[in-house]
Amino acid sequence: MADKIKIAAALLLVVAGVAGFYYFGESAAIIRVASVMAGLVLGFIVFWTSGPGKQFYVYAQESVAETKKVVWPTRKETLQTTAIVFAFVILMALFLWLVDASLLWVVKKLMGQGE
């Protein structure tokens, strides 16, 4: 039950920050943006103290650890893959252009416009 209250309070803080943005409509833009940022930061802090917030924090830490285990491609592999993708795009563009031009020619012949 306490977690639900914390999550509700976090949402209310975010909503209050957005409401402050409109409440201070006549004020300087920095004050309006600060209102939203304060609501987001305070809402995040309150959410972080809840059970789901702590679970999310652990999940985020595990995700960072997993990304460190990834074997990223070398520069050479990246350039080769990019070159293959560009070559494929050019070939597909030429193929589609040929199909389009052929269909246009056939339609013109069928309509009697191409002589």
mmCIF file of C-alpha atoms in Angstrom:
data_model
loop_
_atom_site.group_PDB
_atom_site.id
_atom_site.type_symbol
_atom_site.label_atom_id
_atom_site.label_comp_id
_atom_site.label_asym_id
_atom_site.label_seq_id
_atom_site.Cartn_x
_atom_site.Cartn_y
_atom_site.Cartn_z
ATOM 1 C CA MET A 1 0.000 0.000 0.000
ATOM 2 C CA ALA A 2 2.862 2.360 0.793
ATOM 3 C CA ASP A 3 4.315 1.790 -2.670
ATOM 4 C CA LYS A 4 1.034 2.764 -4.310
ATOM 5 C CA ILE A 5 0.944 5.965 -2.279
ATOM 6 C CA LYS A 6 4.542 6.786 -3.252
ATOM 7 C CA ILE A 7 3.805 6.168 -6.927
ATOM 8 C CA ALA A 8 0.680 8.327 -6.722
ATOM 9 C CA ALA A 9 2.680 11.069 -4.981
ATOM 10 C CA ALA A 10 5.350 10.846 -7.682
ATOM 11 C CA LEU A 11 2.724 11.231 -10.396
ATOM 12 C CA LEU A 12 1.169 14.170 -8.549
ATOM 13 C CA LEU A 13 4.554 15.872 -8.330
ATOM 14 C CA VAL A 14 5.056 15.481 -12.083
ATOM 15 C CA VAL A 15 1.550 16.802 -12.735
ATOM 16 C CA ALA A 16 2.226 19.702 -10.355
ATOM 17 C CA GLY A 17 5.395 20.546 -12.289
ATOM 18 C CA VAL A 18 3.473 20.599 -15.573
ATOM 19 C CA ALA A 19 0.690 22.616 -13.959
ATOM 20 C CA GLY A 20 3.307 25.080 -12.727
ATOM 21 C CA PHE A 21 4.440 25.494 -16.329
ATOM 22 C CA TYR A 22 0.992 26.791 -17.239
ATOM 23 C CA TYR A 23 0.460 28.645 -13.956
ATOM 24 C CA PHE A 24 3.603 30.686 -14.568
ATOM 25 C CA GLY A 25 2.547 31.391 -18.157
ATOM 26 C CA GLU A 26 3.372 35.074 -17.857
ATOM 27 C CA SER A 27 6.765 34.451 -16.236
ATOM 28 C CA ALA A 28 10.113 33.947 -17.899
ATOM 29 C CA ALA A 29 10.631 30.717 -19.815
ATOM 30 C CA ILE A 30 13.390 29.630 -17.421
ATOM 31 C CA ILE A 31 10.955 29.671 -14.494
ATOM 32 C CA ARG A 32 8.417 27.642 -16.456
ATOM 33 C CA VAL A 33 11.018 25.076 -17.493
ATOM 34 C CA ALA A 34 12.391 24.951 -13.936
ATOM 35 C CA SER A 35 8.887 24.161 -12.706
ATOM 36 C CA VAL A 36 8.615 21.166 -15.015
ATOM 37 C CA MET A 37 12.137 19.991 -14.224
ATOM 38 C CA ALA A 38 11.529 20.278 -10.487
ATOM 39 C CA GLY A 39 8.344 18.244 -10.785
ATOM 40 C CA LEU A 40 10.117 15.563 -12.805
ATOM 41 C CA VAL A 41 13.106 15.375 -10.468
ATOM 42 C CA LEU A 42 11.017 15.294 -7.294
ATOM 43 C CA GLY A 43 8.654 12.733 -8.831
ATOM 44 C CA PHE A 44 11.623 10.575 -9.824
ATOM 45 C CA ILE A 45 13.110 10.778 -6.331
ATOM 46 C CA VAL A 46 9.825 9.754 -4.713
ATOM 47 C CA PHE A 47 9.340 6.930 -7.251
ATOM 48 C CA TRP A 48 12.901 5.758 -6.649
ATOM 49 C CA THR A 49 12.132 5.155 -2.946
ATOM 50 C CA SER A 50 9.225 2.833 -3.788
ATOM 51 C CA GLY A 51 9.541 -0.925 -4.310
ATOM 52 C CA PRO A 52 9.045 -0.779 -8.101
ATOM 53 C CA GLY A 53 11.540 2.097 -8.249
ATOM 54 C CA LYS A 54 14.176 0.022 -6.455
ATOM 55 C CA GLN A 55 13.448 -2.934 -8.764
ATOM 56 C CA PHE A 56 13.867 -0.659 -11.780
ATOM 57 C CA TYR A 57 17.182 0.600 -10.407
ATOM 58 C CA VAL A 58 18.465 -2.975 -10.045
ATOM 59 C CA TYR A 59 17.221 -3.761 -13.571
ATOM 60 C CA ALA A 60 19.035 -0.691 -14.942
ATOM 61 C CA GLN A 61 22.279 -1.726 -13.216
ATOM 62 C CA GLU A 62 21.999 -5.229 -14.679
ATOM 63 C CA SER A 63 21.322 -3.755 -18.128
ATOM 64 C CA VAL A 64 24.491 -1.662 -17.926
ATOM 65 C CA ALA A 65 26.466 -4.746 -16.893
ATOM 66 C CA GLU A 66 25.050 -6.666 -19.885
ATOM 67 C CA THR A 67 25.964 -3.909 -22.347
ATOM 68 C CA LYS A 68 29.555 -4.115 -21.113
ATOM 69 C CA LYS A 69 29.584 -7.800 -22.115
ATOM 70 C CA VAL A 70 28.568 -7.065 -25.708
ATOM 71 C CA VAL A 71 31.257 -7.588 -28.328
ATOM 72 C CA TRP A 72 30.946 -4.485 -30.473
ATOM 73 C CA PRO A 73 32.025 -4.637 -34.134
ATOM 74 C CA THR A 74 35.371 -3.213 -35.141
ATOM 75 C CA ARG A 75 35.675 -0.155 -37.340
ATOM 76 C CA LYS A 76 36.504 -2.337 -40.340
ATOM 77 C CA GLU A 77 33.446 -4.555 -39.791
ATOM 78 C CA THR A 78 31.218 -1.512 -39.412
ATOM 79 C CA LEU A 79 32.499 0.064 -42.633
ATOM 80 C CA GLN A 80 32.120 -3.206 -44.551
ATOM 81 C CA THR A 81 28.561 -3.699 -43.329
ATOM 82 C CA THR A 82 27.696 -0.104 -44.181
ATOM 83 C CA ALA A 83 29.146 -0.517 -47.680
ATOM 84 C CA ILE A 84 27.076 -3.660 -48.225
ATOM 85 C CA VAL A 85 23.921 -1.867 -47.105
ATOM 86 C CA PHE A 86 24.603 1.082 -49.442
ATOM 87 C CA ALA A 87 25.302 -1.267 -52.355
ATOM 88 C CA PHE A 88 22.066 -3.142 -51.695
ATOM 89 C CA VAL A 89 20.088 0.109 -51.522
ATOM 90 C CA ILE A 90 21.532 1.258 -54.859
ATOM 91 C CA LEU A 91 20.775 -2.108 -56.506
ATOM 92 C CA MET A 92 17.214 -2.089 -55.176
ATOM 93 C CA ALA A 93 16.708 1.486 -56.358
ATOM 94 C CA LEU A 94 17.880 0.539 -59.850
ATOM 95 C CA PHE A 95 15.675 -2.562 -59.876
ATOM 96 C CA LEU A 96 12.598 -0.640 -58.751
ATOM 97 C CA TRP A 97 13.325 2.096 -61.301
ATOM 98 C CA LEU A 98 13.527 -0.525 -64.068
ATOM 99 C CA VAL A 99 10.271 -2.150 -62.941
ATOM 100 C CA ASP A 100 8.549 1.240 -62.754
ATOM 101 C CA ALA A 101 9.832 2.318 -66.173
ATOM 102 C CA SER A 102 8.798 -1.026 -67.684
ATOM 103 C CA LEU A 103 5.299 -0.828 -66.230
ATOM 104 C CA LEU A 104 4.973 2.757 -67.435
ATOM 105 C CA TRP A 105 6.003 1.693 -70.941
ATOM 106 C CA VAL A 106 3.502 -1.218 -70.910
ATOM 107 C CA VAL A 107 0.652 1.004 -69.712
ATOM 108 C CA LYS A 108 1.436 3.622 -72.354
ATOM 109 C CA LYS A 109 1.446 0.906 -75.058
ATOM 110 C CA LEU A 110 -1.872 -0.476 -73.823
ATOM 111 C CA MET A 111 -3.437 3.002 -73.854
ATOM 112 C CA GLY A 112 -2.083 3.741 -77.315
ATOM 113 C CA GLN A 113 0.038 6.694 -76.208
ATOM 114 C CA GLY A 114 3.433 5.153 -76.871
ATOM 115 C CA GLU A 115 4.339 4.968 -80.547
#
